[in-house]
XYZ file of C-alpha atoms in Angstrom:
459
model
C -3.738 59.125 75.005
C -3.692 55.570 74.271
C -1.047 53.114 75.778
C 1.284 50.596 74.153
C 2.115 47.570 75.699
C 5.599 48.688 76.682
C 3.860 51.476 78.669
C 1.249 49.458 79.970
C 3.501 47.407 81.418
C 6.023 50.243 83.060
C 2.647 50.977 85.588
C 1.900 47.705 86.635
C 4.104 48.308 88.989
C 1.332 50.625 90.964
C -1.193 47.808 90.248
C -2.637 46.719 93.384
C -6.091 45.483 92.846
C -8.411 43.989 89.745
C -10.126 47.108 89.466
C -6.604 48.817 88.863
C -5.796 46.855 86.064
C -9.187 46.690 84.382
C -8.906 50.678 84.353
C -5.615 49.815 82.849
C -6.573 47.917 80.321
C -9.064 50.360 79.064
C -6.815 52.375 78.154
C -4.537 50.403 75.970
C -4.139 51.119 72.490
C -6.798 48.897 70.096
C -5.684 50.422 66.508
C -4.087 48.217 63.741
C -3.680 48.245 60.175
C -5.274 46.694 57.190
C -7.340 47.479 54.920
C -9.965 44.361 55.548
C -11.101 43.213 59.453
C -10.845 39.976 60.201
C -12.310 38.280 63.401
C -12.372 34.955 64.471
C -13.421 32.505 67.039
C -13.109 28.828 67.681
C -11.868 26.023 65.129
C -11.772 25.527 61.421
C -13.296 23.051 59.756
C -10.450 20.352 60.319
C -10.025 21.428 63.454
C -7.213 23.995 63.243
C -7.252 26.480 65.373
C -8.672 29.894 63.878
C -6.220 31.927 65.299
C -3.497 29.690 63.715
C -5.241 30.002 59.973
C -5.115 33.885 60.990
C -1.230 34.045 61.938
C -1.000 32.002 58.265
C -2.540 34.999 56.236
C 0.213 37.396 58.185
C 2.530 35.390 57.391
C 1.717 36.057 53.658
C 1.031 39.398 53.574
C -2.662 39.718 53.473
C -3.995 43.405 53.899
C -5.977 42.427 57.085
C -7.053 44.343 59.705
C -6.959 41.765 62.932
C -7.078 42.324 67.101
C -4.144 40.602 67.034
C -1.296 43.277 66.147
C -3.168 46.000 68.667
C -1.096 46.792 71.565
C -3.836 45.817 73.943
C -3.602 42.371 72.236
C -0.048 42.314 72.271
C -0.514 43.873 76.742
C -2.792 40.602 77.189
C -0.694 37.978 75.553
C -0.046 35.513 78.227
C 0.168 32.030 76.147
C 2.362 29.323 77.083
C 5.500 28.903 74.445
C 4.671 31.840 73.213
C 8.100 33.899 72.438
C 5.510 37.388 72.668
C 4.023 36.201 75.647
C 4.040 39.144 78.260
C 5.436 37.400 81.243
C 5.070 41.115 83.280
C 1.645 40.849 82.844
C 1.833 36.980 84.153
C 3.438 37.860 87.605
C 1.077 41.115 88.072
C -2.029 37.974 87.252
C -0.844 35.858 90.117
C 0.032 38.603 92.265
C -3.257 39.882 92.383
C -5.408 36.605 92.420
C -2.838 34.264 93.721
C -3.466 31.489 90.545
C -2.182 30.387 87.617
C -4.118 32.991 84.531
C -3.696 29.568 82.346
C -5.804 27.630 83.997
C -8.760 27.313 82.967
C -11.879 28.418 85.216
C -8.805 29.972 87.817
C -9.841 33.464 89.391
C -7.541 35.064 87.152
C -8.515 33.123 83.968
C -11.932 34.540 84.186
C -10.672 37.742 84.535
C -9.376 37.737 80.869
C -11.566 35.205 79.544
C -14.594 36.171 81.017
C -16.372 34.301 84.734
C -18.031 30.937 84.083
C -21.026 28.960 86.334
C -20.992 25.830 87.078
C -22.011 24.919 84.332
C -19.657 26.494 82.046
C -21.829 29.271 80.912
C -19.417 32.015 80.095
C -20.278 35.838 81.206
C -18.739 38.473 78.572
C -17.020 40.371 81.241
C -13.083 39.214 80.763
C -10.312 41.405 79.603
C -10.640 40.145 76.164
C -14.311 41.006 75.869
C -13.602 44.730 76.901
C -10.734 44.986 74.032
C -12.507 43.297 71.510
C -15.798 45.539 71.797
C -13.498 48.651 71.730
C -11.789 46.761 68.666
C -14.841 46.565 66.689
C -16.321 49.759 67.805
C -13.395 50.960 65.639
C -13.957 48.891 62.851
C -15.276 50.861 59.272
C -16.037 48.832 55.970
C -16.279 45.477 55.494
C -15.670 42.532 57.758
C -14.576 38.916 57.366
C -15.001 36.650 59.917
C -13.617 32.835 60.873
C -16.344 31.994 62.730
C -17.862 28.451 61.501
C -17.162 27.241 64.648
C -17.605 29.821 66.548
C -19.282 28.897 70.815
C -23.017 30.535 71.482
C -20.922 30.881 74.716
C -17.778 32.295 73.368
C -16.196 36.261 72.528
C -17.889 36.426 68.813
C -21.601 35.994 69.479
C -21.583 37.349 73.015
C -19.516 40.471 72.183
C -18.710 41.094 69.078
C -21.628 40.363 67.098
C -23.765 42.582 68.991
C -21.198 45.204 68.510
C -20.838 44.531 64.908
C -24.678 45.423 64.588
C -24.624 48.259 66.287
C -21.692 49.833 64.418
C -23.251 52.069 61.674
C -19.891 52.065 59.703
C -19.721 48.620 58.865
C -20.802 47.898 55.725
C -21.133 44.176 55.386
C -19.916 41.027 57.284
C -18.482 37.684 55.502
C -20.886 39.706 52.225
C -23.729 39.868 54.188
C -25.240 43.300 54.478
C -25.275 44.747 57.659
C -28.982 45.777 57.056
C -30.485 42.516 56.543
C -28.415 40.877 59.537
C -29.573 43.576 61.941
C -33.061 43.006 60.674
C -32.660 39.616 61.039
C -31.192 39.722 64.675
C -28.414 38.616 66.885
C -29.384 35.206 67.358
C -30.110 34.679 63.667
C -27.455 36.463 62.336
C -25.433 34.256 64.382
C -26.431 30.968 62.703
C -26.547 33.095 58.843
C -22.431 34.730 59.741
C -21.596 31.034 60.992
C -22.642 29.342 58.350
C -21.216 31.735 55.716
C -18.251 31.353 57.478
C -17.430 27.967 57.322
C -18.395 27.640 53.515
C -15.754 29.920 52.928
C -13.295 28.359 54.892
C -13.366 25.604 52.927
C -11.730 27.627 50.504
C -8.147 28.362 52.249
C -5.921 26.452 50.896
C -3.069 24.497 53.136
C 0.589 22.846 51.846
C 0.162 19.233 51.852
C 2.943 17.081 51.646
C 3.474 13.874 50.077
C 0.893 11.484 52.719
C -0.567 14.405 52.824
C -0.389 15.881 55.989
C -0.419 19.911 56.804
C 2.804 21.591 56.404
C 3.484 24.166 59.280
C 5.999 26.494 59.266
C 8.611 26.177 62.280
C 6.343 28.070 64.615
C 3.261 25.817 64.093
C 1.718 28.057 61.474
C 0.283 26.052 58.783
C 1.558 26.998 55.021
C -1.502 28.447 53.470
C -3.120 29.991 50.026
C -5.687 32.506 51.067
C -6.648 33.777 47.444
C -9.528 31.985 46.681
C -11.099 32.298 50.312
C -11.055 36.199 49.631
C -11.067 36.161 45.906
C -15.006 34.706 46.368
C -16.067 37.876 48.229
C -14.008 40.636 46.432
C -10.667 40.697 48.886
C -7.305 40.528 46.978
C -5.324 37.587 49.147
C -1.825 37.133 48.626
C -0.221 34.022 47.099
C 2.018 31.896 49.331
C 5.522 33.541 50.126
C 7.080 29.878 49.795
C 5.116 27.080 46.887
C 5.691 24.159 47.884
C 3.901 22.688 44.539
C 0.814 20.967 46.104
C -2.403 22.202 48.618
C -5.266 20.943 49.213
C -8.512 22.887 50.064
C -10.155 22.370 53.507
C -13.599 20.106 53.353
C -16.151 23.152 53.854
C -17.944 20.926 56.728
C -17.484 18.523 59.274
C -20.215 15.969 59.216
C -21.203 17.238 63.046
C -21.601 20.740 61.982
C -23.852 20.096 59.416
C -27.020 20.093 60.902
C -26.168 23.352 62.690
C -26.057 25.280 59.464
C -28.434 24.423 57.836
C -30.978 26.855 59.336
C -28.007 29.448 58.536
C -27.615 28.453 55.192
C -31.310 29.162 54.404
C -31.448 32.570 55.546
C -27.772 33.633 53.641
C -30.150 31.840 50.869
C -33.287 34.186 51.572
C -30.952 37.307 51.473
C -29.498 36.752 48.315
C -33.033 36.151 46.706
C -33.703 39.070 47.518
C -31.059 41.382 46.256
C -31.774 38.629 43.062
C -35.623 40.017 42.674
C -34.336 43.859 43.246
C -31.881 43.240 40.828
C -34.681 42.785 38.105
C -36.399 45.683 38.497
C -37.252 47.743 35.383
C -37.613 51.249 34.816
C -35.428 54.386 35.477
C -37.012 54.836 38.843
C -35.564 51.332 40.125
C -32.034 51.901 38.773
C -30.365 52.868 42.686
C -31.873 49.431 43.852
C -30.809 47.096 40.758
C -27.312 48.940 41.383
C -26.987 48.710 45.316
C -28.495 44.910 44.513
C -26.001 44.116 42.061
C -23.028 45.438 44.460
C -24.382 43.297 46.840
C -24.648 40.244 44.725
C -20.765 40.692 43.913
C -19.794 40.917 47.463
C -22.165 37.524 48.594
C -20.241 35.964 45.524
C -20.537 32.530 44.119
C -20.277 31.306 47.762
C -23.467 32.104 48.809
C -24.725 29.824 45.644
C -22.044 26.863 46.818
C -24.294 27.303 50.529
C -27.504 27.165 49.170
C -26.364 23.833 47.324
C -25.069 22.080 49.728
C -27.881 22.780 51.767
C -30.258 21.303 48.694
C -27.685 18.187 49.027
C -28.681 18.078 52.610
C -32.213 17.941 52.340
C -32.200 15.763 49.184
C -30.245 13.298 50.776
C -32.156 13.637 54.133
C -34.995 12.771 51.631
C -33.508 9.342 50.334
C -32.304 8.326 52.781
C -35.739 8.036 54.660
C -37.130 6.552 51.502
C -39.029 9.106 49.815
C -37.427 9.124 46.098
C -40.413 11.483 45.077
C -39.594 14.501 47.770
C -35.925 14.008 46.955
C -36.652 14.413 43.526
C -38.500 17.565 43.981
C -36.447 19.046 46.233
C -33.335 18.786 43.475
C -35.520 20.072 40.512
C -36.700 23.170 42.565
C -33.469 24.254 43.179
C -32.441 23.450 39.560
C -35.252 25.865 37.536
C -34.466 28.615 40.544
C -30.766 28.475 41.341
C -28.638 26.431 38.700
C -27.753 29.087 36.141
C -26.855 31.600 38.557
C -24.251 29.253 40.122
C -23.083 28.273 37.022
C -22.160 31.961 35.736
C -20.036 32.359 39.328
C -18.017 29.027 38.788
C -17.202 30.258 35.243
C -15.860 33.327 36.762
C -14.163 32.201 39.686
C -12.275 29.775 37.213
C -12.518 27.116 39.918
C -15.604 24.827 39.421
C -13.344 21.305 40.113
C -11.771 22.760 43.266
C -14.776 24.299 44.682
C -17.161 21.686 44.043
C -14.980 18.636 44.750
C -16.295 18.568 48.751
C -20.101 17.470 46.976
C -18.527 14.390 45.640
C -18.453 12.983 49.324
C -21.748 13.932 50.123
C -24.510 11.236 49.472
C -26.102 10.648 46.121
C -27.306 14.085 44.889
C -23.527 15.655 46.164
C -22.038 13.116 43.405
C -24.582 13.721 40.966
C -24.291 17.444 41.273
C -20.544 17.528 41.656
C -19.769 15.327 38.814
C -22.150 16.621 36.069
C -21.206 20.502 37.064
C -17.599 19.861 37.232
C -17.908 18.091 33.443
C -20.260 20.491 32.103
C -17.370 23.826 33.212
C -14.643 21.339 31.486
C -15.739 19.824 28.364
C -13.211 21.422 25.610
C -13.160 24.722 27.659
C -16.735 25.235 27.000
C -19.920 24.830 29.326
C -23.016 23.812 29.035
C -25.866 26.423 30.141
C -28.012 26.655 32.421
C -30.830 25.467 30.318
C -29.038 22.197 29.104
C -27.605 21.401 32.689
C -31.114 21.451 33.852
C -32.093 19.418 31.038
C -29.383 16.865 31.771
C -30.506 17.291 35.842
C -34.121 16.855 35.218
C -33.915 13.842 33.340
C -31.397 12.155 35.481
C -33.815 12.436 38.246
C -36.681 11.370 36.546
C -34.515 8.262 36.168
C -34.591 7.908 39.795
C -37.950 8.011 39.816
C -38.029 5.092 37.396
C -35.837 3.302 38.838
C -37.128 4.104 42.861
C -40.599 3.219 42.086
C -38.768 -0.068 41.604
C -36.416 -0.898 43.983
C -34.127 0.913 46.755
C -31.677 -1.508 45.810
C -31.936 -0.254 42.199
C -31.743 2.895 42.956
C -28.684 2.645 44.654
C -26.987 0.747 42.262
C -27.836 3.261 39.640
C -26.187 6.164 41.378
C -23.076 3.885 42.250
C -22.700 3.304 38.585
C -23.609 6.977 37.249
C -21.282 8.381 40.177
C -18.696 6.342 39.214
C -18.630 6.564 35.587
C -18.249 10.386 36.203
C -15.588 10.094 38.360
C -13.871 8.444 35.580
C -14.918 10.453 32.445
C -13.836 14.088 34.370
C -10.246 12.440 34.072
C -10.677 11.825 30.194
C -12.485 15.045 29.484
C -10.313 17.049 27.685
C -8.872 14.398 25.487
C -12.093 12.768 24.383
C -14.675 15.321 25.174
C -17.640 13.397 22.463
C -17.333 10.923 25.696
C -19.715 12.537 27.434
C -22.581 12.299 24.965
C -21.583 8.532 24.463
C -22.122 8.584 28.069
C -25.020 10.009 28.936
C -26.573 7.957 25.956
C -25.383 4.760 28.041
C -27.563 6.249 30.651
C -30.536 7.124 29.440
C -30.641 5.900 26.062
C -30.486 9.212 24.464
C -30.362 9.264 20.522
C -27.503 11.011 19.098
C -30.135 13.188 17.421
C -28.608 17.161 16.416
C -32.148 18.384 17.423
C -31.527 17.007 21.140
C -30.817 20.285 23.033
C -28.184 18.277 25.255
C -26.144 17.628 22.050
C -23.773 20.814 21.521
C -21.311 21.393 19.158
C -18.335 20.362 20.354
């Protein structure tokens, strides 16, 4: 029989030695409800603690399964300030290894974190390792993870992920099938899970207030809207118990994370094309793998497509910036003919193209380019353009920059400057003069109002 925390604690009494309470510990209690697991490791994108962005959801309501409401959790909870903290626990720590369990690298530390070298290479062998394996040993279904910055070193990757791989009745994690991340590996399924991760992240939405700082409720949990974060990959989230009128979405990268998903965001990428291919297949005898691929392709969402464009923004912009307008230029018109109208059909859906593509804006020339004519083609008049005329538009706004870097870099830049910036101030003016953005683009590229000009729609 499994022990609360309450019980747990009435033996620790008869604790003498570590080896006494790590058979303890094994047998605490590791169930909890919710209908959805959530794990999570390290910091959000803004550098919020995880765990704090967790508390936030339970604090609404969401369905979520999480270690944090097991008993074993609750048995191990030794956190400074913390009102739950179990000071029994505490004393039995620094009876038995004679230090203080908070501080860091102390004998007892290890002992629920996990032993360190010298180093600070971390061995998965603490307290929290054991109740987190048991944790997702247990775990059936899908999985959602907060893991974008998640350590090499830390609980997720050293002990949970390998457990999550191993567990036949998990179905998917953060979308991604739990086939194609076992057959990609631990280490790779790693980079694909934390990069996955942190795109969807972006999407949790915190209170701002008026200079618009984080509002936290009076225990330091930040005021949050998790609806759109699970509403991307098929979870129901709850709206906020208390509206305070304004949030603001998290950026869905920090500039020094960047480079470390990239690989990651090209293998979510290489999954997705290829429940895309399977999902093509004709004929009666493909109709289980055009259904199992179009299943999948709901769960993945329209955030897998957001990924796969910001990494195109990366390696565009990685590509002007070093000077070569050509590569940059190819790079963007690949991704167009492959990816564009795909992307386009999830905004629609997800009724959220301005929120979820306002992060691009900051991002370097193709970000603002992308951003801006995206976000106007979802909004003009409550129609959108498709994906044929949005490549169109795309293609011939980078055979500008061709034009124009053939000429100059100065040029060049001044061009996207002035394109970025006219955008910026026509997706304010959309809805009230929506022929603006033909008068526009004829500005640009000297287009003829002509009704046989596919970019001209009737508006």
């Amino acid at each position: 029989m499994s022990l609360t925390a309450e019980q747990a604690n009435a033996l620790l009494d008869s604790i003498t030695t570590k080896e006494q309470l790590r058979d303890l510990i094994n047998q605490l209690d590791i169930n909890s409800g919710g209908s959805t697991t959530v794990l999570y490791s390290g910091n959000t994108v803004n550098g919020l603690d995880n765990f704090q962005i967790l508390q936030g959801m339970l604090h609404n309501g969401d369905d979520i399964r999480v270690i944090d409401n097991t008993e074993a959790a609750k048995f191990l909870n030794v956190t400074p300030g913390d009102p739950n903290r179990n000071d029994v626990l505490e004393e039995k720590l620094q009876q038995i290894f004679g230090d203080d369990p908070n501080e860091r690298n102390s004998r007892s530390n290890q002992f629920l974190f996990g032993e360190r070298t010298a180093d600070g290479t971390r061995f998965p062998n603490g307290a929290w390792d054991n109740i987190s394996a048991r944790f997702v040993d247990a775990t059936v279904g899908e999985v959602r993870t907060l893991t974008g910055g998640a350590s090499v070193n830390g609980v997720f990757n050293q002990t949970e992920l390998p457990r999550l791989l191993n567990n036949p009745n998990i179905t998917s994690v953060d979308g991604l099938p739990l086939s194609d991340l076992q057959r990609l590996g631990p280490a790779a399924a790693f980079q694909a899970i934390s990069a996955q991760s942190d795109n969807l992240s972006g999407y949790i939405k915190v209170a701002i207030d008026a200079d618009g700082r984080i509002i936290h409720l009076p225990d330091g949990v930040p005021r949050l809207d998790s609806r759109q974060y699970f509403g991307l990959t098929g979870v129901e989230g709850k709206p906020p118990l208390v509206d305070t009128g304004r949030y603001g979405s998290f950026d869905r990268f920090i500039p020094e994370r960047r480079s470390g998903h990239v690989d990651g965001a090209r293998l979510v990428q290489e999954i997705k094309d290829g429940y895309q291919s399977a999902s093509r297949l004709l004929g009666p005898e493909s109709g289980a793998a055009r259904a199992n691929a179009l299943r999948v392709l709901g769960k993945m969402g329209v955030a897998a497509d957001l990924l796969s464009l910001a990494t195109m923004v990366h390696d565009a912009n990685a590509a002007y910036a070093r000077g070569d307008t050509s590569a940059g230029n190819t790079i963007v018109q690949d991704w167009t003919s492959r990816y564009l109208g795909g992307l386009m059909g999830g905004l629609m859906e997800a009724q959220a193209v301005g929120s979820l593509l306002t992060p691009l804006y900051m991002d370097g020339p193709a970000g603002a380019i992308f951003a801006s004519i995206l976000t106007l083609a979802a909004g003009v008049e409550g129609t959108f353009l498709g994906s044929h005329y949005l490549g169109d538009v795309l293609n011939k706004i980078f055979d500008q920059l061709h034009r124009l870097g053939q000429v100059s870099e100065q040029a060049l830049h001044d061009w996207i400057t002035h394109m970025s910036d006219a955008f910026h101030r026509l997706s304010g003016q959309l809805h009230k003069d929506s022929d603006a953005f033909m008068t526009l683009l004829h500005d640009l590229f000297g287009y003829q109002r002509d009704v046989r000009d596919p970019l001209v729609l009737d508006l």
